[in-house]
Short mmCIF file of C-alpha atoms in Angstrom, two decimals:
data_model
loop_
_atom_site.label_atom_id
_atom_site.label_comp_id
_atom_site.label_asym_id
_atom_site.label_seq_id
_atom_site.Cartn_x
_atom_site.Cartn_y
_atom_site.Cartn_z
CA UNK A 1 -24.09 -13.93 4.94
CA UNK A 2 -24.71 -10.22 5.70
CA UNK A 3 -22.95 -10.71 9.06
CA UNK A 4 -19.83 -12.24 7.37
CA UNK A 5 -19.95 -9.59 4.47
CA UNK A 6 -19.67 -6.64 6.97
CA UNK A 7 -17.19 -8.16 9.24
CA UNK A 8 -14.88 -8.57 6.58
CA UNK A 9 -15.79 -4.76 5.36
CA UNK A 10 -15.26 -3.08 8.66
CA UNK A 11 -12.19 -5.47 9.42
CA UNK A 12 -10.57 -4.63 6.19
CA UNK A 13 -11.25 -1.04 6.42
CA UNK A 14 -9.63 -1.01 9.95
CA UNK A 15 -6.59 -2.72 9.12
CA UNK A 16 -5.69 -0.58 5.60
CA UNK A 17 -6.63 2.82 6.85
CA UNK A 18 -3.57 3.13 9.31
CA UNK A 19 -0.83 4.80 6.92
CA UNK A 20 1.94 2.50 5.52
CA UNK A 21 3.86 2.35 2.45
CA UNK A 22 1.36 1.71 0.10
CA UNK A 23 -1.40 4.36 1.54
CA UNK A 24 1.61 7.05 1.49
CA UNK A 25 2.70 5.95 -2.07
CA UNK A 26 -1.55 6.28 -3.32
CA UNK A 27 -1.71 9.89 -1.36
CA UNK A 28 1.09 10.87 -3.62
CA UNK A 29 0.01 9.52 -6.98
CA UNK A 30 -3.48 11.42 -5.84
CA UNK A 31 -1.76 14.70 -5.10
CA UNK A 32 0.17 14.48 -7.96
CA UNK A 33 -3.15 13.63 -10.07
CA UNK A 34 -0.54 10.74 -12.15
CA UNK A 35 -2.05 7.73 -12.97
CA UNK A 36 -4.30 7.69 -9.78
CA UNK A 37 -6.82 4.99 -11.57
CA UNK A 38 -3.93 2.54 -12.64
CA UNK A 39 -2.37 2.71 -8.91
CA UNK A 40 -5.93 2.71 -6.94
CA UNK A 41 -6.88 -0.11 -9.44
CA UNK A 42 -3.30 -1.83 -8.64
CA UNK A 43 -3.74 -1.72 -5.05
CA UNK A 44 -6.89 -2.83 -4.66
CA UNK A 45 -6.36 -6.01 -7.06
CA UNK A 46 -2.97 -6.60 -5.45
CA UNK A 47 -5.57 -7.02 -2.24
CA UNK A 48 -8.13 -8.73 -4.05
CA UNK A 49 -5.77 -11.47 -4.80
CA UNK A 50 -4.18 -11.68 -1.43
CA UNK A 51 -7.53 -11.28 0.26
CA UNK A 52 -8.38 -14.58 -1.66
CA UNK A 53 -5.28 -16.54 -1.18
CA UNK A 54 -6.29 -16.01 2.85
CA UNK A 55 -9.39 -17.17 2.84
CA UNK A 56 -8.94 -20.08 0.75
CA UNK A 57 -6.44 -20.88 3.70
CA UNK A 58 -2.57 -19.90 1.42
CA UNK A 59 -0.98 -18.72 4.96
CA UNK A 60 -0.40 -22.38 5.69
CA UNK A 61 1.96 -22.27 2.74
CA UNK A 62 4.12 -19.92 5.25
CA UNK A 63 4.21 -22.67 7.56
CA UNK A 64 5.46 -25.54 5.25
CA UNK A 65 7.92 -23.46 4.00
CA UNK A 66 9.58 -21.31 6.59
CA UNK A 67 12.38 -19.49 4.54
CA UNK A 68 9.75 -17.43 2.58
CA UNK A 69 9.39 -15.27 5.74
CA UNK A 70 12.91 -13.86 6.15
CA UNK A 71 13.55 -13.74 2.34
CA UNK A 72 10.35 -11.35 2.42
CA UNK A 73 11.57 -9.39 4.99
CA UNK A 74 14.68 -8.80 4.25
CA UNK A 75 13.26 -8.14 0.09
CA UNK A 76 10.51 -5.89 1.60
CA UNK A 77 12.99 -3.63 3.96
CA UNK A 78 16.07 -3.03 1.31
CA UNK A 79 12.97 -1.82 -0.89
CA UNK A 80 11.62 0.03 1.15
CA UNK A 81 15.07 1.47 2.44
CA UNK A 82 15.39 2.14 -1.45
CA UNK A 83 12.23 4.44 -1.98
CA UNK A 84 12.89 5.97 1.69
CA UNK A 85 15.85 7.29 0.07
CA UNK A 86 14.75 8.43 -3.04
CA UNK A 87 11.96 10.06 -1.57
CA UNK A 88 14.42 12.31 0.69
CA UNK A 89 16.18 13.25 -2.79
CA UNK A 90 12.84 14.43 -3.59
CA UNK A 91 12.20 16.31 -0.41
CA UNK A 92 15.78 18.42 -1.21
CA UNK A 93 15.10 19.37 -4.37
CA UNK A 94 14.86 22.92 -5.85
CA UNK A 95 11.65 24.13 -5.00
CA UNK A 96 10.34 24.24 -8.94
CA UNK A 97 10.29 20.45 -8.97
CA UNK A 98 7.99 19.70 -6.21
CA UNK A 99 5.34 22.01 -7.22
CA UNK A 100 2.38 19.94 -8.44
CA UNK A 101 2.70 20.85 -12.29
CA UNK A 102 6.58 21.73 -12.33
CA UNK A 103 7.52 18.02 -12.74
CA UNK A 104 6.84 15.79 -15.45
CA UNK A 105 4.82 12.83 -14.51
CA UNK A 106 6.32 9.31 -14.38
CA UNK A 107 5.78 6.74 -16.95
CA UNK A 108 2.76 4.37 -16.27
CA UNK A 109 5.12 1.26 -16.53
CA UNK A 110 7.52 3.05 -13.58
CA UNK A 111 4.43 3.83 -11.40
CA UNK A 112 2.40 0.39 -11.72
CA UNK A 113 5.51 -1.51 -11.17
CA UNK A 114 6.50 0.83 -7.78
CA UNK A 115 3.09 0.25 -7.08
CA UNK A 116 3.41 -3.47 -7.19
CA UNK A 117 6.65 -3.57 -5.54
CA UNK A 118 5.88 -1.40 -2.86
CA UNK A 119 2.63 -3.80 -2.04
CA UNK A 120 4.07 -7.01 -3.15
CA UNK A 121 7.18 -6.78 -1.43
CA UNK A 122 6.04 -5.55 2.22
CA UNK A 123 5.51 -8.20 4.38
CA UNK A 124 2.92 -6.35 6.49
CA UNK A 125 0.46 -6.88 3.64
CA UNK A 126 0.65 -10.62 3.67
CA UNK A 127 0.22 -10.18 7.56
CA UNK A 128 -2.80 -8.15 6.96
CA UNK A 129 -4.21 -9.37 4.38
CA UNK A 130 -3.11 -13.38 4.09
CA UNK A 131 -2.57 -14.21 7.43
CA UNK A 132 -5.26 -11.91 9.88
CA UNK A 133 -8.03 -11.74 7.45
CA UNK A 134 -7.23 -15.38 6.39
CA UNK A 135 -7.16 -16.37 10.08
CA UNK A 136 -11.02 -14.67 11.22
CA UNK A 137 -12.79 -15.60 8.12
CA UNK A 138 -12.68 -19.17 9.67
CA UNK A 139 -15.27 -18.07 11.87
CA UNK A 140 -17.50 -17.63 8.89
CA UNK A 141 -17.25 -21.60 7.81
CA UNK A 142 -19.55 -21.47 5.07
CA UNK A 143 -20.16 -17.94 4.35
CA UNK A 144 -16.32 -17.41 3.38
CA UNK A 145 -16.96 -16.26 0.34
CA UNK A 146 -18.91 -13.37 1.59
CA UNK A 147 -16.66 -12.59 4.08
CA UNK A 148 -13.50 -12.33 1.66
CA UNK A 149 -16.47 -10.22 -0.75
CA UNK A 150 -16.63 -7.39 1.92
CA UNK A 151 -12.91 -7.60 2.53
CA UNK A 152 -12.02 -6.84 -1.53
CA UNK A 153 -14.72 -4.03 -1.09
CA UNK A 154 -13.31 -2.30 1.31
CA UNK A 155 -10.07 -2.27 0.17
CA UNK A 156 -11.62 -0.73 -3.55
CA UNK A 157 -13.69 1.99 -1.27
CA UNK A 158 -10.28 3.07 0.41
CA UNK A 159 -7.87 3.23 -2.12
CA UNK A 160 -10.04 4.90 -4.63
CA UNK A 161 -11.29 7.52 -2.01
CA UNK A 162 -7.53 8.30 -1.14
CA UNK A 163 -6.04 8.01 -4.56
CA UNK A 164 -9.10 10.38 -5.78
CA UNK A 165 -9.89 12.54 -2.53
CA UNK A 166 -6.07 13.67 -2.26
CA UNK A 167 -6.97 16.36 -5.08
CA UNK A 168 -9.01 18.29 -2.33
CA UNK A 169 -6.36 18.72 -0.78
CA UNK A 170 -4.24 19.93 -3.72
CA UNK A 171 -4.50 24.06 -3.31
CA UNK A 172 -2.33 23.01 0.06
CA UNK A 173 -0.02 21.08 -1.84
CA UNK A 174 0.45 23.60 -4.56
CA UNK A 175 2.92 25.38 -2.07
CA UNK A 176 6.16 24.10 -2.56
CA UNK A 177 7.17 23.86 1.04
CA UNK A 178 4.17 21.48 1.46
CA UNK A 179 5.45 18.88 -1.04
CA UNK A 180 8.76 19.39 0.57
CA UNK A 181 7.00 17.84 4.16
CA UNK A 182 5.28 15.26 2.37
CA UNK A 183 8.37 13.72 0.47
CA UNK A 184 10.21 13.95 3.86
CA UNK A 185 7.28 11.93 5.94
CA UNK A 186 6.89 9.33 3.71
CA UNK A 187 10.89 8.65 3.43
CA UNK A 188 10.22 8.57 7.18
CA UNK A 189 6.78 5.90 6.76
CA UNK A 190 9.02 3.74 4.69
CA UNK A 191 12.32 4.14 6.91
CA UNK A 192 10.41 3.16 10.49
CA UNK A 193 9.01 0.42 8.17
CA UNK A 194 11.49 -0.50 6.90
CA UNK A 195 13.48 -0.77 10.50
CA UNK A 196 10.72 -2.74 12.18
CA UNK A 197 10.86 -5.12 9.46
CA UNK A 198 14.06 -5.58 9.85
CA UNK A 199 13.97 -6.16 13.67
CA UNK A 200 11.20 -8.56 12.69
CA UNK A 201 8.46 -7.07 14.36
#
């Protein structure tokens, strides 16, 4: 059991820290200090869930129904497209909006629900998550449980140490410029995202 727990801890950590659409859109929330608990808490369900749907062997579903693939991808990608878009808005704005307390924060409703879009809608996730994780825990026949146990842990040890640890980094992101770089790279996260998705890869 403590073999199965820890593989699915240091495989979940491995496959979530790599930056991707939800990792960039948790950084923000954390630099902008805006509802960091309800999106690290949203994230880390969201993968709760899907971490559970894989183990309990859901990625077949994908097989007996082969349209839910491209309608994801296609769903996933204009989203993404969407938020690449709006984050390069941001990136061009004056320079007293993107200061960390020059903007007024977003409504919890708008942030949980880009949260959950952002997640919900990227394919990669259900790759991750649904399919990979899904895939290896058969090697733990009956210590699956366990093994899906250290998965949902390591996804609530990352996203609360980025959504929470990004404040460090705040005096550097108090410079105007700064926010000005960040807004730009993730527009460019969700764009190459976005673009592979779309090429199906």
């Amino acid at each position: 059991m403590t073999v199965a727990f820890f593989s699915g801890l240091t495989m979940s950590l491995g496959l979530i820290v790599a930056i991707g659409a939800q990792n960039a859109f948790v950084l923000r929330q954390g630099l902008r200090n805006e509802h960091v608990f309800a999106v690290c808490l949203t994230c880390a369900l969201s993968d709760a869930v899907l971490v559970t749907l894989g183990v309990a062997g859901f990625g077949r579903i994908t097989a007996l129904f082969p349209w839910l693939e491209p309608v994801m991808r296609y769903g996933g990608a204009a989203f993404l497209l969407w938020y690449a878009v709006r984050s390069l808005r941001s990136a061009l704005r004056s320079e007293a909006a993107l200061t960390v307390t020059g903007a007024p924060p977003a409504a919890l409703r708008q942030v949980v629900l880009a949260c959950l879009a952002i997640t919900w809608l990227n394919p990669h996730v259900y790759l991750d998550t649904v399919v990979l994780l899904g895939s290896v825990s058969t090697q733990f026949a009956g210590e699956r449980p366990a093994f899906a146990a250290g998965a949902i842990l390591g996804s609530v040890m990352f996203f609360f140490a980025l959504g929470y640890g990004a404040r460090l980094l705040r005096p550097v992101f108090a410079r105007p410029g700064t926010w000005r770089l960040v807004d730009g790279l993730i527009a460019l996260v969700m764009t190459l995202i976005a673009m592979g998705l779309l090429r199906g890869t």
